[in-house]
Short mmCIF file of C-alpha atoms and ligand atoms in Angstrom, two decimals:
data_model
loop_
_atom_site.label_atom_id
_atom_site.label_comp_id
_atom_site.label_asym_id
_atom_site.label_seq_id
_atom_site.Cartn_x
_atom_site.Cartn_y
_atom_site.Cartn_z
CA UNK A 1 80.14 111.61 106.37
CA UNK A 2 82.83 110.95 109.04
CA UNK A 3 86.30 110.12 107.65
CA UNK A 4 86.99 106.37 107.44
CA UNK A 5 89.63 104.70 109.58
CA UNK A 6 93.11 104.47 108.17
CA UNK A 7 93.09 100.68 107.73
CA UNK A 8 90.15 100.97 105.30
CA UNK A 9 92.14 103.36 103.11
CA UNK A 10 95.39 101.38 103.35
CA UNK A 11 93.56 98.24 102.26
CA UNK A 12 91.69 99.94 99.39
CA UNK A 13 94.94 101.63 98.29
CA UNK A 14 96.64 98.26 97.96
CA UNK A 15 93.71 96.30 96.54
CA UNK A 16 92.99 98.85 93.82
CA UNK A 17 96.58 99.71 92.84
CA UNK A 18 97.10 103.10 94.48
CA UNK A 19 99.84 102.51 97.08
CA UNK A 20 101.82 99.38 97.94
CA UNK A 21 104.17 98.86 100.89
CA UNK A 22 107.64 98.96 99.33
CA UNK A 23 109.70 95.77 98.83
CA UNK A 24 106.89 93.65 100.21
CA UNK A 25 108.31 90.44 98.71
CA UNK A 26 111.36 90.97 100.98
CA UNK A 27 109.26 91.70 104.05
CA UNK A 28 108.98 95.45 103.32
CA UNK A 29 111.18 98.38 104.32
CA UNK A 30 110.12 100.67 107.13
CA UNK A 31 108.20 103.78 106.14
CA UNK A 32 108.60 103.43 102.40
CA UNK A 33 105.82 102.99 99.84
CA UNK A 34 105.48 102.44 96.11
CA UNK A 35 102.82 104.19 94.05
CA UNK A 36 100.89 101.80 91.83
CA UNK A 37 99.23 102.46 88.44
CA UNK A 38 96.41 104.53 89.97
CA UNK A 39 98.54 106.11 92.71
CA UNK A 40 100.98 107.46 90.17
CA UNK A 41 98.11 109.14 88.29
CA UNK A 42 96.65 110.59 91.49
CA UNK A 43 100.08 111.91 92.45
CA UNK A 44 100.65 113.43 89.00
CA UNK A 45 97.20 115.07 89.08
CA UNK A 46 97.70 116.60 92.54
CA UNK A 47 101.16 117.83 91.55
CA UNK A 48 99.71 119.27 88.34
CA UNK A 49 96.85 120.96 90.24
CA UNK A 50 99.39 122.56 92.58
CA UNK A 51 101.58 123.68 89.66
CA UNK A 52 98.57 125.10 87.90
CA UNK A 53 97.52 127.15 90.96
CA UNK A 54 101.02 128.22 91.96
CA UNK A 55 102.78 128.76 88.60
CA UNK A 56 100.62 128.46 85.50
CA UNK A 57 97.79 130.73 86.62
CA UNK A 58 100.03 133.36 88.22
CA UNK A 59 102.18 136.15 86.78
CA UNK A 60 104.40 136.39 89.86
CA UNK A 61 105.71 132.81 90.24
CA UNK A 62 108.11 130.81 88.07
CA UNK A 63 109.17 127.17 88.26
CA UNK A 64 112.46 125.44 88.94
CA UNK A 65 113.88 121.92 88.99
CA UNK A 66 117.14 121.97 90.93
CA UNK A 67 119.59 119.08 91.30
CA UNK A 68 119.04 116.86 94.30
CA UNK A 69 122.71 116.16 94.92
CA UNK A 70 124.51 119.43 95.38
CA UNK A 71 127.52 121.03 97.02
CA UNK A 72 127.44 120.02 100.73
CA UNK A 73 128.25 123.62 101.65
CA UNK A 74 124.61 124.39 100.78
CA UNK A 75 123.50 122.36 103.82
CA UNK A 76 126.16 123.86 106.05
CA UNK A 77 125.11 127.42 105.12
CA UNK A 78 121.39 126.65 105.43
CA UNK A 79 121.95 125.42 108.99
CA UNK A 80 120.77 121.86 108.27
CA UNK A 81 124.02 120.08 109.18
CA UNK A 82 124.09 121.97 112.48
CA UNK A 83 120.45 122.10 113.52
CA UNK A 84 118.25 119.70 111.54
CA UNK A 85 117.99 117.25 114.41
CA UNK A 86 115.35 115.22 116.19
CA UNK A 87 115.82 114.22 119.82
CA UNK A 88 115.52 110.44 120.06
CA UNK A 89 115.44 107.92 122.90
CA UNK A 90 116.52 104.28 122.69
CA UNK A 91 115.10 101.33 124.57
CA UNK A 92 117.89 99.66 126.56
CA UNK A 93 116.16 96.27 126.16
CA UNK A 94 114.74 95.91 122.64
CA UNK A 95 116.90 98.69 121.08
CA UNK A 96 113.95 100.34 119.36
CA UNK A 97 114.19 104.08 118.89
CA UNK A 98 111.46 106.69 119.47
CA UNK A 99 110.85 110.42 119.30
CA UNK A 100 109.92 111.55 122.84
CA UNK A 101 107.32 114.00 121.48
CA UNK A 102 105.61 111.15 119.59
CA UNK A 103 105.49 109.12 122.82
CA UNK A 104 104.02 112.08 124.73
CA UNK A 105 101.49 112.84 121.98
CA UNK A 106 100.15 109.28 122.18
CA UNK A 107 101.31 108.19 118.72
CA UNK A 108 102.11 104.76 120.22
CA UNK A 109 98.84 104.58 122.16
CA UNK A 110 98.63 104.56 125.95
CA UNK A 111 102.15 104.78 127.43
CA UNK A 112 103.33 103.20 130.68
CA UNK A 113 105.52 105.14 133.15
CA UNK A 114 107.78 104.01 135.98
CA UNK A 115 107.23 105.17 139.57
CA UNK A 116 109.27 108.31 138.86
CA UNK A 117 107.01 109.22 135.94
CA UNK A 118 109.54 108.28 133.21
CA UNK A 119 108.06 106.82 130.04
CA UNK A 120 108.72 103.10 129.46
CA UNK A 121 109.27 101.55 126.02
CA UNK A 122 105.89 101.09 124.28
CA UNK A 123 107.25 97.97 122.58
CA UNK A 124 108.63 95.93 125.51
CA UNK A 125 108.23 98.07 128.63
CA UNK A 126 112.02 98.47 128.93
CA UNK A 127 113.92 101.50 130.21
CA UNK A 128 114.51 104.36 127.75
CA UNK A 129 117.75 106.35 127.43
CA UNK A 130 117.93 110.13 127.84
CA UNK A 131 117.14 111.94 124.54
CA UNK A 132 120.05 112.37 122.12
CA UNK A 133 120.11 114.49 118.98
CA UNK A 134 120.21 112.77 115.58
CA UNK A 135 120.57 114.59 112.28
CA UNK A 136 117.72 113.77 109.89
CA UNK A 137 119.74 114.09 106.68
CA UNK A 138 120.83 110.98 104.80
CA UNK A 139 124.47 111.02 103.76
CA UNK A 140 125.92 109.50 100.63
CA UNK A 141 129.30 109.41 98.89
CA UNK A 142 130.11 111.06 95.58
CA UNK A 143 132.92 109.53 93.49
CA UNK A 144 134.89 106.34 94.01
CA UNK A 145 136.85 107.19 97.18
CA UNK A 146 134.87 107.33 100.39
CA UNK A 147 136.53 110.07 102.41
CA UNK A 148 135.18 113.07 104.24
CA UNK A 149 135.49 115.31 101.20
CA UNK A 150 133.20 113.07 99.16
CA UNK A 151 130.20 113.27 101.51
CA UNK A 152 127.00 114.62 99.99
CA UNK A 153 123.48 114.81 101.45
CA UNK A 154 120.11 113.77 100.13
CA UNK A 155 117.95 116.92 100.28
CA UNK A 156 115.63 117.11 103.32
CA UNK A 157 113.65 119.96 101.66
CA UNK A 158 113.44 121.46 98.17
CA UNK A 159 113.75 125.06 99.35
CA UNK A 160 117.52 125.46 99.15
CA UNK A 161 117.45 124.98 95.36
CA UNK A 162 115.37 128.16 95.14
CA UNK A 163 117.72 130.18 97.36
CA UNK A 164 120.92 129.19 95.60
CA UNK A 165 119.28 130.02 92.23
CA UNK A 166 117.81 133.34 93.41
CA UNK A 167 120.26 135.43 91.41
CA UNK A 168 119.99 133.18 88.32
CA UNK A 169 116.20 133.50 88.25
CA UNK A 170 116.25 137.21 89.08
CA UNK A 171 118.55 138.08 86.20
CA UNK A 172 117.39 135.54 83.58
CA UNK A 173 113.67 136.19 84.10
CA UNK A 174 113.91 139.97 84.80
CA UNK A 175 111.83 139.66 87.97
CA UNK A 176 110.69 142.45 90.28
CA UNK A 177 109.63 141.96 93.90
CA UNK A 178 107.40 140.36 94.94
CA UNK A 179 107.95 137.11 93.05
CA UNK A 180 108.10 133.42 93.81
CA UNK A 181 110.05 130.35 92.70
CA UNK A 182 108.23 127.02 92.90
CA UNK A 183 109.45 123.46 92.80
CA UNK A 184 108.09 119.95 93.36
CA UNK A 185 110.58 117.23 94.16
CA UNK A 186 111.47 114.27 96.34
CA UNK A 187 112.96 114.98 99.78
CA UNK A 188 114.51 112.55 102.23
CA UNK A 189 114.51 112.46 106.02
CA UNK A 190 115.74 109.73 108.31
CA UNK A 191 112.51 109.74 110.29
CA UNK A 192 111.79 107.46 113.21
CA UNK A 193 108.05 107.14 113.10
CA UNK A 194 105.12 104.91 113.92
CA UNK A 195 103.69 103.50 110.68
CA UNK A 196 100.92 105.79 109.53
CA UNK A 197 100.79 104.98 105.86
CA UNK A 198 102.26 107.78 103.71
CA UNK A 199 101.85 110.43 106.43
CA UNK A 200 105.51 110.35 107.41
CA UNK A 201 107.97 108.46 105.24
CA UNK A 202 111.71 108.40 104.62
CA UNK A 203 111.28 109.54 101.04
CA UNK A 204 108.43 111.90 100.17
CA UNK A 205 107.53 114.50 97.61
CA UNK A 206 107.20 118.16 98.51
CA UNK A 207 105.61 121.09 96.68
CA UNK A 208 107.29 124.27 97.86
CA UNK A 209 107.32 127.89 96.82
CA UNK A 210 109.65 130.62 98.06
CA UNK A 211 107.96 134.01 97.73
CA UNK A 212 110.49 136.87 97.81
CA UNK A 213 109.12 140.19 99.02
CA UNK A 214 110.10 143.49 100.65
CA UNK A 215 110.70 142.94 104.39
CA UNK A 216 107.94 145.36 105.44
CA UNK A 217 105.36 143.49 103.32
CA UNK A 218 106.22 140.02 104.71
CA UNK A 219 103.40 139.89 107.34
CA UNK A 220 100.83 140.78 104.66
CA UNK A 221 102.10 138.11 102.25
CA UNK A 222 102.28 135.58 105.06
CA UNK A 223 98.57 136.07 105.81
CA UNK A 224 97.77 136.03 102.07
CA UNK A 225 99.50 132.69 101.46
CA UNK A 226 97.91 131.01 104.48
CA UNK A 227 94.45 131.92 103.12
CA UNK A 228 95.34 131.05 99.55
CA UNK A 229 96.74 127.66 100.43
CA UNK A 230 93.83 126.71 102.69
CA UNK A 231 91.49 127.59 99.83
CA UNK A 232 93.42 125.25 97.51
CA UNK A 233 92.80 122.29 99.84
CA UNK A 234 89.06 122.95 100.03
CA UNK A 235 88.38 124.03 96.45
CA UNK A 236 90.81 121.86 94.50
CA UNK A 237 91.46 118.77 96.65
CA UNK A 238 87.89 118.74 97.96
CA UNK A 239 88.63 118.73 101.70
CA UNK A 240 85.76 119.47 104.06
CA UNK A 241 86.68 122.84 105.70
CA UNK A 242 85.50 121.42 109.06
CA UNK A 243 88.48 119.03 108.95
CA UNK A 244 91.02 121.81 108.33
CA UNK A 245 92.45 124.31 110.77
CA UNK A 246 95.30 126.83 110.94
CA UNK A 247 97.68 126.49 113.88
CA UNK A 248 100.44 129.01 114.60
CA UNK A 249 103.67 127.46 115.94
CA UNK A 250 104.73 128.19 119.51
CA UNK A 251 108.12 129.94 119.64
CA UNK A 252 109.92 126.77 120.79
CA UNK A 253 108.53 124.79 117.83
CA UNK A 254 109.83 127.16 115.16
CA UNK A 255 112.47 125.89 112.71
CA UNK A 256 115.86 127.55 112.94
CA UNK A 257 115.08 129.80 109.97
CA UNK A 258 111.54 130.87 110.86
CA UNK A 259 110.21 134.06 112.45
CA UNK A 260 106.68 132.62 112.35
CA UNK A 261 105.04 129.51 110.91
CA UNK A 262 101.40 128.58 110.62
CA UNK A 263 100.52 125.00 109.81
CA UNK A 264 97.49 124.04 107.77
CA UNK A 265 96.36 120.99 109.72
CA UNK A 266 94.00 118.18 108.81
CA UNK A 267 91.97 116.10 111.22
CA UNK A 268 93.44 112.65 110.53
CA UNK A 269 91.76 109.55 112.02
CA UNK A 270 94.32 109.76 114.88
CA UNK A 271 93.99 113.54 115.44
CA UNK A 272 95.20 116.82 113.98
CA UNK A 273 98.36 116.68 111.87
CA UNK A 274 100.33 119.01 109.59
CA UNK A 275 99.48 119.09 105.93
CA UNK A 276 101.44 122.19 105.00
CA UNK A 277 103.59 124.76 106.80
CA UNK A 278 103.52 128.41 105.75
CA UNK A 279 106.65 130.03 107.16
CA UNK A 280 108.12 133.51 107.27
CA UNK A 281 111.77 132.57 106.62
CA UNK A 282 112.82 136.25 106.76
CA UNK A 283 116.14 136.95 104.99
CA UNK A 284 117.76 134.04 106.85
CA UNK A 285 118.58 131.86 103.85
CA UNK A 286 119.66 134.49 101.33
CA UNK A 287 121.95 136.11 103.91
CA UNK A 288 123.35 132.74 105.02
CA UNK A 289 124.18 131.74 101.42
CA UNK A 290 125.57 135.16 100.64
CA UNK A 291 127.90 135.00 103.67
CA UNK A 292 129.01 131.42 102.93
CA UNK A 293 129.48 131.78 99.14
CA UNK A 294 130.74 135.37 99.08
CA UNK A 295 128.16 136.14 96.35
CA UNK A 296 125.87 139.14 96.41
CA UNK A 297 122.29 137.87 96.83
CA UNK A 298 120.64 141.25 97.25
CA UNK A 299 117.99 142.95 95.15
CA UNK A 300 118.16 146.53 93.92
CA UNK A 301 115.01 148.20 95.20
CA UNK A 302 114.31 151.10 92.83
CA UNK A 303 111.77 152.64 95.21
CA UNK A 304 114.26 152.82 98.07
CA UNK A 305 117.23 153.32 95.70
CA UNK A 306 119.13 150.76 97.75
CA UNK A 307 120.15 147.11 97.76
CA UNK A 308 117.99 145.04 100.09
CA UNK A 309 117.84 141.35 101.03
CA UNK A 310 114.26 140.22 100.41
CA UNK A 311 112.23 138.34 102.99
CA UNK A 312 110.75 134.99 102.04
CA UNK A 313 107.30 133.55 102.68
CA UNK A 314 107.29 129.80 102.11
CA UNK A 315 104.17 127.67 101.63
CA UNK A 316 105.63 124.13 101.92
CA UNK A 317 103.23 121.28 101.16
CA UNK A 318 103.64 117.51 101.20
CA UNK A 319 102.44 115.86 97.99
CA UNK A 320 102.51 112.32 99.34
CA UNK A 321 100.78 113.41 102.56
CA UNK A 322 98.08 115.11 100.44
CA UNK A 323 97.46 111.78 98.68
CA UNK A 324 96.49 110.18 102.00
CA UNK A 325 94.19 113.10 102.78
CA UNK A 326 92.61 113.11 99.31
CA UNK A 327 91.75 109.42 99.70
CA UNK A 328 90.43 109.82 103.26
CA UNK A 329 88.24 112.73 102.13
CA UNK A 330 86.97 111.11 98.95
CA UNK A 331 86.00 107.82 100.60
CA UNK A 332 82.21 107.47 100.79
CA UNK A 333 79.89 104.53 101.42
CA UNK A 334 76.36 104.78 100.08
CA UNK A 335 73.48 102.36 99.80
CA UNK A 336 72.57 101.40 96.25
CA UNK A 337 69.02 100.78 95.05
CA UNK A 338 69.21 97.16 96.32
CA UNK A 339 70.38 98.30 99.76
CA UNK A 340 73.95 97.07 99.17
CA UNK A 341 76.97 99.18 100.09
CA UNK A 342 78.41 101.22 97.25
CA UNK A 343 81.96 102.45 97.97
CA UNK A 344 82.79 105.59 96.01
CA UNK A 345 85.95 107.67 95.98
CA UNK A 346 84.40 111.07 95.28
CA UNK A 347 87.57 112.71 94.01
CA UNK A 348 87.18 116.07 92.33
CA UNK A 349 87.50 115.28 88.60
CA UNK A 350 90.80 117.17 88.32
CA UNK A 351 92.60 114.69 90.57
CA UNK A 352 90.73 111.47 89.72
CA UNK A 353 93.27 108.96 88.30
CA UNK A 354 90.96 107.80 85.49
CA UNK A 355 88.57 110.36 84.02
CA UNK A 356 86.52 108.14 81.71
CA UNK A 357 85.99 104.36 81.61
CA UNK A 358 84.78 102.72 78.40
CA UNK A 359 82.58 99.72 79.15
CA UNK A 360 81.09 97.54 76.39
CA UNK A 361 77.90 96.00 77.78
CA UNK A 362 79.00 92.55 76.71
CA UNK A 363 82.33 90.95 75.85
CA UNK A 364 80.82 89.70 72.57
CA UNK A 365 82.84 90.42 69.45
CA UNK A 366 79.98 92.42 67.98
CA UNK A 367 80.49 95.32 70.42
CA UNK A 368 84.30 95.25 70.64
CA UNK A 369 85.18 97.16 67.42
CA UNK A 370 82.84 100.05 68.26
CA UNK A 371 83.96 100.14 71.91
CA UNK A 372 87.65 100.16 70.84
CA UNK A 373 86.90 102.92 68.32
CA UNK A 374 85.40 105.01 71.15
CA UNK A 375 88.40 104.28 73.36
CA UNK A 376 90.73 105.53 70.62
CA UNK A 377 88.53 108.62 70.22
CA UNK A 378 88.76 109.52 73.92
CA UNK A 379 92.28 108.60 74.99
CA UNK A 380 94.03 111.63 73.42
CA UNK A 381 91.82 113.84 75.63
CA UNK A 382 91.79 112.12 79.04
CA UNK A 383 93.24 109.25 81.04
CA UNK A 384 90.88 106.41 80.17
CA UNK A 385 90.38 102.76 81.05
CA UNK A 386 88.84 100.05 78.91
CA UNK A 387 87.11 97.31 80.89
CA UNK A 388 85.10 94.45 79.43
CA UNK A 389 85.33 91.84 82.19
CA UNK A 390 82.46 90.81 84.51
CA UNK A 391 78.93 92.21 84.70
CA UNK A 392 78.25 95.88 83.98
CA UNK A 393 77.08 96.37 87.60
CA UNK A 394 80.40 95.09 88.96
CA UNK A 395 82.35 97.23 86.54
CA UNK A 396 80.45 100.35 87.63
CA UNK A 397 81.27 99.46 91.28
CA UNK A 398 84.94 99.01 90.40
CA UNK A 399 85.07 102.40 88.69
CA UNK A 400 83.22 103.99 91.65
CA UNK A 401 85.77 102.54 94.04
CA UNK A 402 88.70 104.08 92.13
CA UNK A 403 86.86 107.39 91.72
CA UNK A 404 86.27 107.51 87.94
CA UNK A 405 83.84 110.41 87.39
CA UNK A 406 82.32 109.14 84.12
CA UNK A 407 81.65 105.81 82.43
CA UNK A 408 80.72 105.43 78.77
CA UNK A 409 78.67 102.32 78.09
CA UNK A 410 78.51 100.80 74.62
CA UNK A 411 75.46 98.55 74.09
CA UNK A 412 73.77 96.72 71.25
CA UNK A 413 71.67 99.77 70.40
CA UNK A 414 74.89 101.64 69.76
CA UNK A 415 75.33 99.53 66.65
CA UNK A 416 71.97 100.83 65.41
CA UNK A 417 71.91 104.47 66.56
CA UNK A 418 75.65 105.39 66.91
CA UNK A 419 74.91 106.64 70.45
CA UNK A 420 76.32 105.66 73.87
CA UNK A 421 75.36 106.13 77.53
CA UNK A 422 77.31 108.42 79.87
CA UNK A 423 76.93 107.39 83.51
CA UNK A 424 77.79 109.87 86.27
CA UNK A 425 79.69 108.47 89.29
CA UNK A 426 78.05 110.58 92.00
CA UNK A 427 74.42 110.82 90.87
CA UNK A 428 74.49 107.55 88.88
CA UNK A 429 72.35 109.41 86.33
CA UNK A 430 72.60 108.12 82.77
CA UNK A 431 72.25 110.10 79.59
CA UNK A 432 72.36 108.96 75.97
CA UNK A 433 74.55 110.96 73.56
CA UNK A 434 75.57 110.49 69.92
CA UNK A 435 79.18 109.35 69.40
CA UNK A 436 79.84 112.39 67.18
CA UNK A 437 79.10 114.68 70.12
CA UNK A 438 80.72 112.46 72.80
CA UNK A 439 83.96 114.41 73.30
CA UNK A 440 82.02 117.68 73.75
CA UNK A 441 79.50 116.03 76.09
CA UNK A 442 82.29 114.63 78.27
CA UNK A 443 84.23 117.91 78.22
CA UNK A 444 81.13 119.70 79.48
CA UNK A 445 81.14 117.29 82.46
CA UNK A 446 84.91 117.55 83.01
CA UNK A 447 85.35 121.32 82.94
CA UNK A 448 88.89 122.58 82.54
CA UNK A 449 90.33 119.12 81.84
N1 LIG B 1 111.01 123.77 103.48
C1 LIG B 1 110.21 123.71 104.66
C2 LIG B 1 109.85 122.36 105.05
O1 LIG B 1 110.37 121.38 104.55
P1 LIG B 1 108.32 121.01 106.67
O2 LIG B 1 107.17 121.47 107.50
O3 LIG B 1 109.40 120.25 107.33
O4 LIG B 1 108.87 122.32 105.97
C3 LIG B 1 106.75 120.65 104.61
O5 LIG B 1 107.76 120.15 105.45
C4 LIG B 1 105.73 119.57 104.33
O6 LIG B 1 106.37 118.41 103.81
C5 LIG B 1 104.98 119.08 105.57
O7 LIG B 1 103.90 119.93 105.88
C6 LIG B 1 104.51 117.71 105.15
O8 LIG B 1 103.33 117.79 104.38
C7 LIG B 1 105.64 117.26 104.24
N2 LIG B 1 106.56 116.35 104.98
C8 LIG B 1 107.55 116.69 105.82
N3 LIG B 1 108.18 115.59 106.28
C9 LIG B 1 107.55 114.53 105.72
C10 LIG B 1 107.71 113.12 105.81
N4 LIG B 1 108.71 112.56 106.51
N5 LIG B 1 106.88 112.31 105.10
C11 LIG B 1 105.88 112.83 104.34
N6 LIG B 1 105.68 114.17 104.22
C12 LIG B 1 106.49 115.01 104.90
#
């Protein structure tokens, strides 16, 4: 099925409690979003699926949770204060600000040009200034006196936490090359961007891993991580491989630290866009921090009997961007037996916000105690939802639309035979199972959860 348009997903996300525009009661706040009761579960599940693949199921990667506010010298040494800029143009009439590459790439639709071929403002048609460089990092003040010495930065990536803790992890965890350090955390960038839901926001969550290896093995590991990460999107997040591609950066696109980056791109409703970058950061960061801090950040290579500075391969994914993609991919419209549209979010079970819904056939008091007993039986195992309002057909539709893989229906027969019905979201098949065997029957249908 072709991916839906973005408006369909934005509206479902709001209506069903996944993602809300932030501060809506005050008229909103550009490019910021709040995650609602179901969005927070989806986010947690995707983060957990990433952690599972990158840390829990591997011997060569460990986790980290570094402070967000840190010594500003970190950002000087990493090159971010000097080079983490976007060129921006301003409209001389309406004062709106744009990224010239976004204008060229058609992110604001068809653009008008003057008779000398210069782009006009897509908002009011006014004249645009020449591009000027703006640093993307947000600044803040630490302490009570606002002077230059108190300036700190909100992190624009999680990666630096891994580099400045390289020696700590190496010695405390007795690691040998190759090994990785992984972290998921919020990052901040002062992005000027056309509103495209959670694709590009001021505050977003990243899932990054720095994989330290011998310099001569870096090309091999780079290729390995590109394949591995693409596989994660298809096998775990459920993305159709036809809507994924790998694109190597042109030299002029490369970040200041990269000797080569390949993006895993997704075909969004508006065209191809980055989902994850897999970069060969070489020894850039470890050497930069070693120079700036005066600390030795080398590794003793027993094979070579020498100290070396490892190279780093970095798969850097966007958690919040993956949420948009997971919803776009899961969205399906089918005809039900009456010929009506049935909207289903066909999330893989591992990322579905609610795994099992408990639905008493009627709201009557006679069914409630048994239905509540079943709810109590299931909730220690999975994220569940109890719903007794409206007709059973409507409740099934509601669960389909939020992507709940399984519903358990409690009916009047249950009171006689101590059995319930499990209904499958995708096939809509129903099977009757005894309550004593319910947890096992559900576990069989939710493997690994
Ligand atoms: N440490 C490397 C790094 O940060 P990046 O390509 O700038 O690399 C990695 O970011 C991922 O983070 C991107 O592929 C994207 O998924 C996500 N990302 C970056 N900027 C974002 C933004 N403003 N809003 C949402 N996600 C963003």
